[in-house]
PDB file of C-alpha atoms in Angstrom:
ATOM      1  CA  MET S   1     -62.577  43.542  12.242  1.00 63.00           C
ATOM      2  CA  PHE S   2     -63.986  46.599  10.777  1.00 75.00           C
ATOM      3  CA  ALA S   3     -68.029  46.211  11.486  1.00 82.00           C
ATOM      4  CA  GLY S   4     -67.188  44.645  14.813  1.00 84.00           C
ATOM      5  CA  SER S   5     -64.917  47.384  15.813  1.00 83.00           C
ATOM      6  CA  LEU S   6     -67.451  50.037  14.636  1.00 84.00           C
ATOM      7  CA  ALA S   7     -70.263  48.263  16.598  1.00 88.00           C
ATOM      8  CA  SER S   8     -68.140  48.292  19.898  1.00 86.00           C
ATOM      9  CA  ALA S   9     -67.247  51.822  19.357  1.00 85.00           C
ATOM     10  CA  VAL S  10     -70.852  52.707  19.109  1.00 86.00           C
ATOM     11  CA  SER S  11     -72.027  50.992  22.450  1.00 87.00           C
ATOM     12  CA  ARG S  12     -68.879  52.875  24.213  1.00 85.00           C
ATOM     13  CA  ILE S  13     -69.367  56.487  22.748  1.00 86.00           C
ATOM     14  CA  ASP S  14     -71.812  58.699  24.714  1.00 86.00           C
ATOM     15  CA  ASP S  15     -72.267  61.425  22.137  1.00 91.00           C
ATOM     16  CA  ASN S  16     -75.751  60.860  20.196  1.00 93.00           C
ATOM     17  CA  VAL S  17     -74.151  62.904  17.038  1.00 93.00           C
ATOM     18  CA  ILE S  18     -71.032  60.763  16.743  1.00 91.00           C
ATOM     19  CA  ARG S  19     -72.929  57.598  17.661  1.00 92.00           C
ATOM     20  CA  CYS S  20     -75.532  58.550  14.845  1.00 92.00           C
ATOM     21  CA  LEU S  21     -72.730  58.849  12.267  1.00 91.00           C
ATOM     22  CA  LEU S  22     -71.172  55.545  13.303  1.00 90.00           C
ATOM     23  CA  VAL S  23     -74.247  53.699  13.284  1.00 92.00           C
ATOM     24  CA  LYS S  24     -74.832  55.123   9.627  1.00 91.00           C
ATOM     25  CA  GLN S  25     -71.507  53.652   8.567  1.00 90.00           C
ATOM     26  CA  LEU S  26     -72.179  50.464  10.444  1.00 90.00           C
ATOM     27  CA  TYR S  27     -75.494  50.006   8.696  1.00 92.00           C
ATOM     28  CA  ASP S  28     -73.578  50.495   5.253  1.00 91.00           C
ATOM     29  CA  GLU S  29     -71.043  47.810   6.307  1.00 89.00           C
ATOM     30  CA  LEU S  30     -73.758  45.510   7.074  1.00 92.00           C
ATOM     31  CA  GLY S  31     -75.587  45.882   3.819  1.00 91.00           C
ATOM     32  CA  ASN S  32     -78.210  48.187   5.005  1.00 91.00           C
ATOM     33  CA  GLY S  33     -79.844  45.404   6.241  1.00 90.00           C
ATOM     34  CA  ASN S  34     -79.629  42.774   3.474  1.00 92.00           C
ATOM     35  CA  PRO S  35     -77.373  40.002   4.631  1.00 91.00           C
ATOM     36  CA  GLU S  36     -76.386  39.141   1.016  1.00 91.00           C
ATOM     37  CA  GLN S  37     -75.056  42.821   0.572  1.00 90.00           C
ATOM     38  CA  CYS S  38     -72.693  42.618   3.765  1.00 91.00           C
ATOM     39  CA  HIS S  39     -69.505  44.177   2.740  1.00 89.00           C
ATOM     40  CA  THR S  40     -67.383  41.263   4.018  1.00 90.00           C
ATOM     41  CA  LEU S  41     -69.289  39.049   1.576  1.00 91.00           C
ATOM     42  CA  LEU S  42     -69.035  41.400  -1.315  1.00 90.00           C
ATOM     43  CA  TYR S  43     -65.241  41.486  -0.664  1.00 89.00           C
ATOM     44  CA  ASN S  44     -64.812  38.129  -0.784  1.00 89.00           C
ATOM     45  CA  ARG S  45     -66.360  37.672  -3.892  1.00 91.00           C
ATOM     46  CA  PHE S  46     -64.277  40.630  -5.302  1.00 87.00           C
ATOM     47  CA  TYR S  47     -61.075  38.999  -3.901  1.00 86.00           C
ATOM     48  CA  HIS S  48     -61.788  35.692  -5.642  1.00 86.00           C
ATOM     49  CA  ALA S  49     -62.321  37.159  -8.859  1.00 87.00           C
ATOM     50  CA  PHE S  50     -58.592  37.912  -9.237  1.00 82.00           C
ATOM     51  CA  HIS S  51     -57.534  34.099  -8.591  1.00 80.00           C
ATOM     52  CA  PRO S  52     -56.884  34.045 -12.605  1.00 80.00           C
ATOM     53  CA  TRP S  53     -54.202  36.806 -12.188  1.00 76.00           C
ATOM     54  CA  GLN S  54     -52.512  35.438  -9.110  1.00 75.00           C
ATOM     55  CA  PRO S  55     -48.835  35.262  -9.262  1.00 73.00           C
ATOM     56  CA  GLU S  56     -46.980  32.116 -10.176  1.00 73.00           C
ATOM     57  CA  SER S  57     -45.361  31.802  -6.868  1.00 72.00           C
ATOM     58  CA  ILE S  58     -48.695  31.620  -5.079  1.00 72.00           C
ATOM     59  CA  ALA S  59     -50.098  29.074  -7.385  1.00 71.00           C
ATOM     60  CA  THR S  60     -46.956  26.814  -7.335  1.00 73.00           C
ATOM     61  CA  GLY S  61     -46.580  27.166  -3.398  1.00 70.00           C
ATOM     62  CA  LYS S  62     -43.348  28.905  -3.777  1.00 72.00           C
ATOM     63  CA  MET S  63     -44.664  31.722  -1.544  1.00 70.00           C
ATOM     64  CA  ASP S  64     -46.670  30.383   1.144  1.00 69.00           C
ATOM     65  CA  ALA S  65     -50.064  31.880   2.408  1.00 65.00           C
ATOM     66  CA  LEU S  66     -48.390  33.371   5.466  1.00 62.00           C
ATOM     67  CA  ASN S  67     -46.013  35.371   3.746  1.00 71.00           C
ATOM     68  CA  ILE S  68     -48.763  36.616   1.258  1.00 73.00           C
ATOM     69  CA  SER S  69     -51.108  37.669   4.179  1.00 80.00           C
ATOM     70  CA  SER S  70     -48.332  39.129   6.502  1.00 86.00           C
ATOM     71  CA  PRO S  71     -49.113  42.748   5.668  1.00 89.00           C
ATOM     72  CA  GLY S  72     -52.758  42.226   6.362  1.00 88.00           C
ATOM     73  CA  ILE S  73     -52.161  40.523   9.496  1.00 89.00           C
ATOM     74  CA  LYS S  74     -49.574  43.311  10.704  1.00 92.00           C
ATOM     75  CA  LEU S  75     -52.199  45.961   9.572  1.00 93.00           C
ATOM     76  CA  ARG S  76     -54.806  44.433  11.905  1.00 92.00           C
ATOM     77  CA  GLN S  77     -52.475  43.989  14.760  1.00 93.00           C
ATOM     78  CA  ARG S  78     -51.292  47.317  14.577  1.00 95.00           C
ATOM     79  CA  LEU S  79     -54.872  49.042  14.379  1.00 95.00           C
ATOM     80  CA  GLU S  80     -56.483  46.844  16.947  1.00 93.00           C
ATOM     81  CA  GLY S  81     -55.295  49.003  19.647  1.00 93.00           C
ATOM     82  CA  TYR S  82     -56.862  52.103  18.374  1.00 94.00           C
ATOM     83  CA  PHE S  83     -60.158  50.673  17.451  1.00 91.00           C
ATOM     84  CA  ASN S  84     -60.748  48.972  20.757  1.00 89.00           C
ATOM     85  CA  ALA S  85     -59.088  51.624  22.824  1.00 91.00           C
ATOM     86  CA  PRO S  86     -60.884  52.129  26.077  1.00 89.00           C
ATOM     87  CA  ASP S  87     -60.979  56.076  25.450  1.00 89.00           C
ATOM     88  CA  PRO S  88     -63.730  56.752  22.909  1.00 86.00           C
ATOM     89  CA  THR S  89     -61.663  59.729  21.495  1.00 89.00           C
ATOM     90  CA  ILE S  90     -58.962  57.146  20.320  1.00 92.00           C
ATOM     91  CA  ILE S  91     -61.466  55.138  18.493  1.00 90.00           C
ATOM     92  CA  ILE S  92     -63.034  58.298  16.878  1.00 90.00           C
ATOM     93  CA  ALA S  93     -59.930  59.518  15.675  1.00 93.00           C
ATOM     94  CA  ALA S  94     -59.137  56.215  14.373  1.00 93.00           C
ATOM     95  CA  PHE S  95     -62.068  56.004  12.372  1.00 90.00           C
ATOM     96  CA  LEU S  96     -61.501  59.695  11.025  1.00 90.00           C
ATOM     97  CA  VAL S  97     -58.219  58.520   9.472  1.00 93.00           C
ATOM     98  CA  GLU S  98     -59.600  55.008   8.171  1.00 92.00           C
ATOM     99  CA  GLU S  99     -62.266  56.412   6.420  1.00 89.00           C
ATOM    100  CA  ILE S 100     -60.126  59.053   4.623  1.00 91.00           C
ATOM    101  CA  TYR S 101     -57.613  56.318   3.771  1.00 92.00           C
ATOM    102  CA  ALA S 102     -60.152  54.024   2.353  1.00 90.00           C
ATOM    103  CA  LYS S 103     -61.440  56.765   0.071  1.00 90.00           C
ATOM    104  CA  LYS S 104     -58.038  57.217  -1.440  1.00 92.00           C
ATOM    105  CA  PHE S 105     -57.301  53.608  -1.289  1.00 90.00           C
ATOM    106  CA  ILE S 106     -60.559  52.620  -3.169  1.00 89.00           C
ATOM    107  CA  GLU S 107     -60.117  55.540  -5.688  1.00 89.00           C
ATOM    108  CA  CYS S 108     -56.603  54.044  -6.628  1.00 87.00           C
ATOM    109  CA  LEU S 109     -57.901  50.665  -6.817  1.00 87.00           C
ATOM    110  CA  ASN S 110     -60.588  51.559  -8.660  1.00 86.00           C
ATOM    111  CA  GLU S 111     -58.614  53.414 -11.433  1.00 85.00           C
ATOM    112  CA  GLN S 112     -56.217  50.232 -11.601  1.00 83.00           C
ATOM    113  CA  ILE S 113     -59.250  47.656 -11.489  1.00 83.00           C
ATOM    114  CA  MET S 114     -61.417  49.460 -14.153  1.00 77.00           C
ATOM    115  CA  ARG S 115     -58.664  48.956 -16.802  1.00 78.00           C
ATOM    116  CA  THR S 116     -59.622  45.375 -17.286  1.00 72.00           C
ATOM    117  CA  GLN S 117     -62.995  44.234 -18.897  1.00 72.00           C
ATOM    118  CA  GLU S 118     -62.392  40.567 -17.533  1.00 78.00           C
ATOM    119  CA  ILE S 119     -63.795  41.056 -14.349  1.00 84.00           C
ATOM    120  CA  SER S 120     -67.940  40.908 -14.112  1.00 85.00           C
ATOM    121  CA  GLU S 121     -69.915  43.609 -12.441  1.00 85.00           C
ATOM    122  CA  HIS S 122     -71.150  41.405 -10.175  1.00 89.00           C
ATOM    123  CA  ASP S 123     -67.624  40.669  -8.970  1.00 87.00           C
ATOM    124  CA  LEU S 124     -66.915  44.186  -8.793  1.00 85.00           C
ATOM    125  CA  THR S 125     -69.996  45.056  -6.653  1.00 87.00           C
ATOM    126  CA  TRP S 126     -67.715  45.405  -3.583  1.00 86.00           C
ATOM    127  CA  LEU S 127     -65.540  48.127  -5.330  1.00 85.00           C
ATOM    128  CA  THR S 128     -68.393  49.870  -7.167  1.00 84.00           C
ATOM    129  CA  LEU S 129     -70.226  50.440  -3.878  1.00 83.00           C
ATOM    130  CA  HIS S 130     -67.223  51.376  -2.145  1.00 87.00           C
ATOM    131  CA  SER S 131     -66.554  53.992  -4.728  1.00 84.00           C
ATOM    132  CA  VAL S 132     -69.480  55.699  -3.551  1.00 83.00           C
ATOM    133  CA  VAL S 133     -69.849  54.812   0.147  1.00 84.00           C
ATOM    134  CA  GLU S 134     -66.124  55.805   1.134  1.00 84.00           C
ATOM    135  CA  ALA S 135     -66.687  59.283  -0.228  1.00 81.00           C
ATOM    136  CA  ASP S 136     -69.712  59.343   1.766  1.00 82.00           C
ATOM    137  CA  HIS S 137     -67.862  58.134   4.887  1.00 85.00           C
ATOM    138  CA  ALA S 138     -64.772  60.302   4.303  1.00 85.00           C
ATOM    139  CA  GLY S 139     -67.357  63.321   4.123  1.00 84.00           C
ATOM    140  CA  ASP S 140     -68.675  61.995   7.754  1.00 85.00           C
ATOM    141  CA  SER S 141     -65.149  62.349   8.979  1.00 87.00           C
ATOM    142  CA  ILE S 142     -65.521  66.123   8.824  1.00 87.00           C
ATOM    143  CA  HIS S 143     -68.657  65.840  10.894  1.00 88.00           C
ATOM    144  CA  LEU S 144     -66.785  63.824  13.241  1.00 88.00           C
ATOM    145  CA  ALA S 145     -63.904  66.019  13.622  1.00 88.00           C
ATOM    146  CA  ARG S 146     -66.299  69.167  14.007  1.00 89.00           C
ATOM    147  CA  ARG S 147     -68.156  67.189  16.607  1.00 91.00           C
ATOM    148  CA  LEU S 148     -64.822  66.446  18.545  1.00 89.00           C
ATOM    149  CA  ASP S 149     -63.882  70.174  18.340  1.00 88.00           C
ATOM    150  CA  GLU S 150     -67.747  71.077  19.723  1.00 91.00           C
ATOM    151  CA  ILE S 151     -67.351  68.723  22.660  1.00 89.00           C
ATOM    152  CA  GLU S 152     -63.941  69.951  23.418  1.00 85.00           C
ATOM    153  CA  VAL S 153     -61.776  66.866  23.588  1.00 87.00           C
ATOM    154  CA  SER S 154     -58.079  66.970  23.510  1.00 90.00           C
ATOM    155  CA  ARG S 155     -56.822  68.199  20.113  1.00 91.00           C
ATOM    156  CA  SER S 156     -53.383  67.043  20.762  1.00 94.00           C
ATOM    157  CA  LEU S 157     -54.741  63.591  21.473  1.00 94.00           C
ATOM    158  CA  VAL S 158     -56.810  63.435  18.131  1.00 93.00           C
ATOM    159  CA  TYR S 159     -53.801  64.810  16.245  1.00 95.00           C
ATOM    160  CA  MET S 160     -51.611  61.959  17.998  1.00 96.00           C
ATOM    161  CA  VAL S 161     -53.788  59.399  17.045  1.00 96.00           C
ATOM    162  CA  THR S 162     -54.349  60.614  13.340  1.00 95.00           C
ATOM    163  CA  GLU S 163     -50.919  60.896  12.771  1.00 97.00           C
ATOM    164  CA  GLU S 164     -50.372  57.292  14.098  1.00 98.00           C
ATOM    165  CA  VAL S 165     -53.114  55.508  12.550  1.00 97.00           C
ATOM    166  CA  TRP S 166     -52.072  57.337   9.007  1.00 97.00           C
ATOM    167  CA  ASN S 167     -48.714  55.935   9.610  1.00 97.00           C
ATOM    168  CA  ILE S 168     -49.841  52.573  10.137  1.00 97.00           C
ATOM    169  CA  PHE S 169     -51.640  52.597   6.864  1.00 96.00           C
ATOM    170  CA  MET S 170     -48.698  53.923   5.074  1.00 96.00           C
ATOM    171  CA  ARG S 171     -46.619  51.162   6.622  1.00 96.00           C
ATOM    172  CA  PHE S 172     -49.058  48.735   5.285  1.00 94.00           C
ATOM    173  CA  GLN S 173     -48.789  50.394   1.711  1.00 94.00           C
ATOM    174  CA  ASP S 174     -44.897  50.077   1.941  1.00 94.00           C
ATOM    175  CA  GLU S 175     -45.206  46.454   3.039  1.00 93.00           C
ATOM    176  CA  MET S 176     -47.531  45.472   0.362  1.00 89.00           C
ATOM    177  CA  TYR S 177     -45.204  47.067  -2.130  1.00 89.00           C
ATOM    178  CA  ALA S 178     -42.208  45.226  -0.964  1.00 89.00           C
ATOM    179  CA  LEU S 179     -44.372  42.014  -0.951  1.00 86.00           C
ATOM    180  CA  ASN S 180     -45.281  42.648  -4.728  1.00 82.00           C
ATOM    181  CA  LEU S 181     -41.406  43.168  -5.719  1.00 83.00           C
ATOM    182  CA  GLU S 182     -40.761  39.750  -3.728  1.00 80.00           C
ATOM    183  CA  LEU S 183     -43.524  38.188  -5.661  1.00 75.00           C
ATOM    184  CA  PHE S 184     -42.474  39.689  -8.996  1.00 71.00           C
ATOM    185  CA  SER S 185     -38.776  38.376  -8.284  1.00 72.00           C
ATOM    186  CA  VAL S 186     -39.667  35.203  -7.382  1.00 61.00           C
ATOM    187  CA  ASP S 187     -41.741  34.825 -10.343  1.00 56.00           C
ATOM    188  CA  ILE S 188     -39.086  36.280 -12.588  1.00 60.00           C
ATOM    189  CA  SER S 189     -36.515  33.761 -11.343  1.00 58.00           C
ATOM    190  CA  ARG S 190     -38.469  30.829 -12.031  1.00 54.00           C
ATOM    191  CA  LYS S 191     -38.302  31.776 -16.032  1.00 53.00           C
TER     192      LYS S 191
END
């Protein structure tokens, strides 16, 4: 979703400064021109490396795939309207928040994942790459925000969108936490 939304946004934004910042992020997402380094491919490898630790309730089918993927599906649905909005200001404001959230999320994930020595560096490529890239992209958010101010877009609109998108991410985290509690309780009840 992210690379497609970013590409669509780039094509609809008239400001060259903003377009350049977003193109830079899109190029990163697409592996800097190397299809084998596309972030979706690296993420899938990262995701599959966790198969040995999946909760029993998933392995046994006690929890179905729809329940497990529900927070992610809801996140995508809630964000689509922002990343595909007709007003470029809404898109840019959503990207501002997404990159800052992603940086914070990656830092937290990295801290937790690095506790184990059981995952290969190859499988961790997505995470190690994003530990650097997301810091850079979050820094780009400062430039995007300044540019929005320079071209005098509605501050109240930017504020409203950033607050709404941030709340969507917080809701996603709450739903993931609830799902983890549910997975844990299903697995405990089986023992």
